Short mmCIF file of C-alpha atoms in Angstrom, two decimals:
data_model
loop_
_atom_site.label_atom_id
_atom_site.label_comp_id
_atom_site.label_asym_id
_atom_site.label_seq_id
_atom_site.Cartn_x
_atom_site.Cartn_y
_atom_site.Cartn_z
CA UNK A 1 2.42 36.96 66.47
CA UNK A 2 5.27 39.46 67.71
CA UNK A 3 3.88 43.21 68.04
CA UNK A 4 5.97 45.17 65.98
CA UNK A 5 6.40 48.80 65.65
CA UNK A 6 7.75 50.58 63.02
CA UNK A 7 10.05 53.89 64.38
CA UNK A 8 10.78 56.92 61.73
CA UNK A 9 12.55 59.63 62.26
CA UNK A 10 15.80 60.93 60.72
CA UNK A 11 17.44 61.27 64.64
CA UNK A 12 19.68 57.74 65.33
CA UNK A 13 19.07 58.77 68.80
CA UNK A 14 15.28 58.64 68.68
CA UNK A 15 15.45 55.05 67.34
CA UNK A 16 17.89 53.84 69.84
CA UNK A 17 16.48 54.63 73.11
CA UNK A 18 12.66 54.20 71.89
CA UNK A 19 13.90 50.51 70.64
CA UNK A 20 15.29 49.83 73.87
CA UNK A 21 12.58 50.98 75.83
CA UNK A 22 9.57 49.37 73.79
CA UNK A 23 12.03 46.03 73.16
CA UNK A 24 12.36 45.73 77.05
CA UNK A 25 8.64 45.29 76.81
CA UNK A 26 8.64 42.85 74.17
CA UNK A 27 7.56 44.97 71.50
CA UNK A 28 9.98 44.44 68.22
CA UNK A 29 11.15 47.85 66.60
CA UNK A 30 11.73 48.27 62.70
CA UNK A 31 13.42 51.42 61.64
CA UNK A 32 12.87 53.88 58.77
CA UNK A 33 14.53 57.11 57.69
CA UNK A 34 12.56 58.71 54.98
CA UNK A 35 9.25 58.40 53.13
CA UNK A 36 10.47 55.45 51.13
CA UNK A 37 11.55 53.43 53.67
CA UNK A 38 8.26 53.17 55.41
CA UNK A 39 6.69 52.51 52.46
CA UNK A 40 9.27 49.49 50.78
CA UNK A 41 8.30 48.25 54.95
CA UNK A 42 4.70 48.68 55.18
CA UNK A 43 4.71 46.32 51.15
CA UNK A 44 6.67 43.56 52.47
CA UNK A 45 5.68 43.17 56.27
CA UNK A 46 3.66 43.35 59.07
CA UNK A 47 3.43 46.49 60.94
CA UNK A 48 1.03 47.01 64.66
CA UNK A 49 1.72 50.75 65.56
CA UNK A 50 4.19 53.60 63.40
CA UNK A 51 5.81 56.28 65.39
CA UNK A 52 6.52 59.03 62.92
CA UNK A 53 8.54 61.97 63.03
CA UNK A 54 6.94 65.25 61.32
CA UNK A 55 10.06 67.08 60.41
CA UNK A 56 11.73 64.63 58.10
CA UNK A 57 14.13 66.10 55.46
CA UNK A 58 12.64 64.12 52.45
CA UNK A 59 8.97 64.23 53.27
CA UNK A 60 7.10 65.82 55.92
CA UNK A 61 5.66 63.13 58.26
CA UNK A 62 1.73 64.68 57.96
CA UNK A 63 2.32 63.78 54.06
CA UNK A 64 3.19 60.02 55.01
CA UNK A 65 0.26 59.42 57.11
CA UNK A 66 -1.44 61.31 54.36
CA UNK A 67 -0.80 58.53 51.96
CA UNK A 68 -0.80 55.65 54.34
CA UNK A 69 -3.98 56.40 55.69
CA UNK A 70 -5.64 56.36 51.65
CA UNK A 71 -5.18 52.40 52.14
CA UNK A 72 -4.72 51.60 56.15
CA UNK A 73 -6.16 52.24 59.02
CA UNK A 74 -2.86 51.36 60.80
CA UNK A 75 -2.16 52.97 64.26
CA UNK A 76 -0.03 56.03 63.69
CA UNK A 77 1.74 58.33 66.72
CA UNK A 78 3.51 61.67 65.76
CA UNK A 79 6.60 63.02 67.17
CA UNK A 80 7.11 66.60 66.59
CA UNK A 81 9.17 69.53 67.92
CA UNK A 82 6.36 71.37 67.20
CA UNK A 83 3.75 71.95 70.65
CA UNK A 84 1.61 74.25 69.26
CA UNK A 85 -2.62 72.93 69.62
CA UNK A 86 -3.16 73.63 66.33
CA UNK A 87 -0.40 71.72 65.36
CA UNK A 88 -1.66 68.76 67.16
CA UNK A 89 -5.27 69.17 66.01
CA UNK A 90 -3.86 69.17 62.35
CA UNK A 91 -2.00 66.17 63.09
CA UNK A 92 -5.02 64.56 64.81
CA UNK A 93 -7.29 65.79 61.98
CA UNK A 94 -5.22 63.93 59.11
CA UNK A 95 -5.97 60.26 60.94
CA UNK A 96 -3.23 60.58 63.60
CA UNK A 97 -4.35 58.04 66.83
CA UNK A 98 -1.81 60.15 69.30
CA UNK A 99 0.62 63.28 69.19
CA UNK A 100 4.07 63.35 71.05
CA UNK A 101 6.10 66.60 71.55
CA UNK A 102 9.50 66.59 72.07
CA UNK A 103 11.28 66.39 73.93
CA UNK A 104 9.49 63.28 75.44
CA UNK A 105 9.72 60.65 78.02
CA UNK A 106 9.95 57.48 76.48
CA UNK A 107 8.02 55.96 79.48
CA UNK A 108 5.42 57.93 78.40
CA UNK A 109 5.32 56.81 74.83
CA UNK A 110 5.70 53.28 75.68
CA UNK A 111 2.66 54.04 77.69
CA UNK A 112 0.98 55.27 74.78
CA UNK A 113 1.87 52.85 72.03
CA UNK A 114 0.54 49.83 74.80
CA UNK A 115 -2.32 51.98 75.38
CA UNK A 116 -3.28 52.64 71.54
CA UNK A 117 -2.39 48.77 70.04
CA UNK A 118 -4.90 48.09 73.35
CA UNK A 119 -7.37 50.12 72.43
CA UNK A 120 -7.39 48.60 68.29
CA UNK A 121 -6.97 45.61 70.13
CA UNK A 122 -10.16 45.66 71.70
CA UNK A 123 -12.18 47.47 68.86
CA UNK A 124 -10.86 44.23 66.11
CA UNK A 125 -11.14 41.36 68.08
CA UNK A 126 -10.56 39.07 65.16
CA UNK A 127 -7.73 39.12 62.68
CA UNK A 128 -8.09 41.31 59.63
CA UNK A 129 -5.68 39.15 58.06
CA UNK A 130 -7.92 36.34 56.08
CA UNK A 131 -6.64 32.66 55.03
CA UNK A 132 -7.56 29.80 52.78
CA UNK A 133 -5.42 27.30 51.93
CA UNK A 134 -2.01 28.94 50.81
CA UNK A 135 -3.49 32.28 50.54
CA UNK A 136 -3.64 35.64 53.12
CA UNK A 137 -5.31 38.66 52.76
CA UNK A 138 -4.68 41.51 55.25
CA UNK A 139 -7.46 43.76 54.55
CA UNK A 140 -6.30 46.56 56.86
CA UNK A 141 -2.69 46.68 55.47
CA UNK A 142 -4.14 46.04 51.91
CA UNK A 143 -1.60 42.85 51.38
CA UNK A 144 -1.98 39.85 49.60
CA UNK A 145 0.36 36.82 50.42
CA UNK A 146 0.62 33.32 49.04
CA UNK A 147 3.00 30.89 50.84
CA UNK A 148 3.87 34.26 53.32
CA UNK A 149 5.33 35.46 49.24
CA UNK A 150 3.97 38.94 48.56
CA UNK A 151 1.20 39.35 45.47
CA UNK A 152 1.45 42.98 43.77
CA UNK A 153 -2.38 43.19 43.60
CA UNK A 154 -4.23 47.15 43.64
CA UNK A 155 -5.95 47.64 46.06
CA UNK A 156 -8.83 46.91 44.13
CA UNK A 157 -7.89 43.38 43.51
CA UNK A 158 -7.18 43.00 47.25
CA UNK A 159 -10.98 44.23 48.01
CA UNK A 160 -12.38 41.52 45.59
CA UNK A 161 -9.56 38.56 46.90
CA UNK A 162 -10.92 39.55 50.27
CA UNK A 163 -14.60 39.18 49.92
CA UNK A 164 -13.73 36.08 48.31
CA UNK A 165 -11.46 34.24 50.99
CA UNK A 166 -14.45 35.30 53.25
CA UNK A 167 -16.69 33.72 51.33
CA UNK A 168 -14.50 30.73 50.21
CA UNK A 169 -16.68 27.74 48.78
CA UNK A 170 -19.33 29.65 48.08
CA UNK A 171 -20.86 30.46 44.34
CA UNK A 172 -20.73 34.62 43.83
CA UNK A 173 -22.65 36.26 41.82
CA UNK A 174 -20.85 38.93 39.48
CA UNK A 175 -24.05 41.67 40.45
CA UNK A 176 -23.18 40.67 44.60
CA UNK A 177 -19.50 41.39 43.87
CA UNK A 178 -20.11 44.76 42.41
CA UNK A 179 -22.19 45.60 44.80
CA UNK A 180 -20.38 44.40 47.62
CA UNK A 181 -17.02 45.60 46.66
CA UNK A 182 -17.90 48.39 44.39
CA UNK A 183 -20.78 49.40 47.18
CA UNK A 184 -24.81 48.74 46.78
CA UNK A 185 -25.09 52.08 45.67
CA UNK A 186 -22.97 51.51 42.85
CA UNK A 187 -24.77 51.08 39.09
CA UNK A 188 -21.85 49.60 36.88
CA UNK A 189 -21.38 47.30 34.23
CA UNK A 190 -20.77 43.69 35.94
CA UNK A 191 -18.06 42.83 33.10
CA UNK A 192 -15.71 45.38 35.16
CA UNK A 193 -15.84 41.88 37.93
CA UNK A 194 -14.91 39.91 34.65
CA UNK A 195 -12.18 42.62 33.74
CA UNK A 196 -10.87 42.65 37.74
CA UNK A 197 -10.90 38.62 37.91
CA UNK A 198 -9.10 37.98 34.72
CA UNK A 199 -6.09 40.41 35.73
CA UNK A 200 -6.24 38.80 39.33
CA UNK A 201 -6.00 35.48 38.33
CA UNK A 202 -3.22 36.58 36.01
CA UNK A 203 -1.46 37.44 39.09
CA UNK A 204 -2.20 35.06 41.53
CA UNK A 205 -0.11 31.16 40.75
CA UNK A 206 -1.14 28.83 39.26
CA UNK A 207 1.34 26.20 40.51
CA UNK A 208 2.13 25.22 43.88
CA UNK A 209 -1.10 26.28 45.42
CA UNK A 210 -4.26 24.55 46.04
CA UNK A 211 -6.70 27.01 45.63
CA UNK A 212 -8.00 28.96 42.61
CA UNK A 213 -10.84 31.37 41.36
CA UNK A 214 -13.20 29.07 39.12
CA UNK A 215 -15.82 30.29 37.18
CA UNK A 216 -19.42 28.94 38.09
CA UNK A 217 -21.74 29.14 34.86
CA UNK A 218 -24.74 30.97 35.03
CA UNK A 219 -23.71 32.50 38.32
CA UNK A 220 -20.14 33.61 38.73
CA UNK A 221 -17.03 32.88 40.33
CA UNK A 222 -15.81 30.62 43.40
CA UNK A 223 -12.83 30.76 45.37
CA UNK A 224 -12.58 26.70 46.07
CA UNK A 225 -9.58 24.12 47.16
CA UNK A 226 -8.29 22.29 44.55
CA UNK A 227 -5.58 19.26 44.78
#
């Protein structure tokens, strides 16, 4: 798959010379303008690295990655006019992997994005984006395709489809569920998995697919292949 990075920042002349610069090392560039855009971007594709200004007019940048990082753990590099330490430190502090001042060379942040997607690289070997049959799960971007066609699931709903792609075939239990997605600490009232599966399965197809969420009596609930 392509690495792509995701550039925002309200300067036109930010996103052309870091696109040519990170393009001439293969790297494909997406660009956003405001909070919205990165957020319509991050819903309906896949995103390595985001470079993201601080001072944008709409939303400050330290908000964005505020947000973003309440569902993703998704590689994030600041560009800011403003040097100060404690600036950075803030930055760093709100989940941040890396803190550019400008003016910048864009050497250097080539440098820095190859050096950062290296560095996740190494520390998730294996995908975080799950498959059975028709069906993907990206639990670090919290989306949920079917046929590459994005599911609006919460991000609840993506936390259950996920433990169950990784456990496809196999009979679940609605008390390992809770605790596994819920947490082991957590004392609940299993009908909340019967509340979460019903809406899921309202929102996953039905046709077209060949997989689906059966219920196993007695136990609980399967993700199997079905013709």
């Amino acid at each position: 798959m392509e690495t792509t990075v995701l550039i925002c920042d309200d300067n036109q002349a930010i996103h052309d010379i870091l696109s040519t610069f990170l393009q001439a090392e293969g790297i494909e560039c997406v660009s956003a303008y405001s909070a919205q855009d990165v957020y319509d971007i991050l819903d309906t594709r896949h995103i390595d690295l985001i470079i993201l200004d601080i001072m944008l007019p709409s939303e400050r940048g330290t908000d964005i990655c505020r947000q973003i990082r309440k569902e993703s753990s998704i590689p994030i590099i600041f560009l800011s006019a403003l040097g100060s330490e404690s600036d950075k430190i803030i930055g760093l502090k709100l989940g941040a992997d890396d803190y550019v001042t400008k003016p910048f060379s864009p050497y250097e942040v080539v440098l820095r994005v190859q050096t950062i997607l290296k560095r996740a690289s190494a520390k998730q070997p294996e995908s975080n984006r799950l498959k059975f049959e028709e069906l993907t799960v990206d639990t670090d971007a919290y989306l949920a395709l079917v046929n590459g066609e994005k599911i609006d699931l919460t991000v609840k709903e993506i936390d259950i489809l996920g433990f169950f792609v990784k456990h496809a075939g196999a009979a679940l239990s609605r008390e390992r569920i809770l605790n596994s997605v819920w947490g082991y600490n957590y004392y609940g009232d299993t009908r909340a998995v019967d509340a979460q599966i019903k809406r899921l399965r309202q929102k996953l197809p039905s046709e077209g697919v060949h997989f689906a969420i059966r219920s196993v009596y007695g136990v609980g609930y399967r993700l199997e292949k079905v013709e």
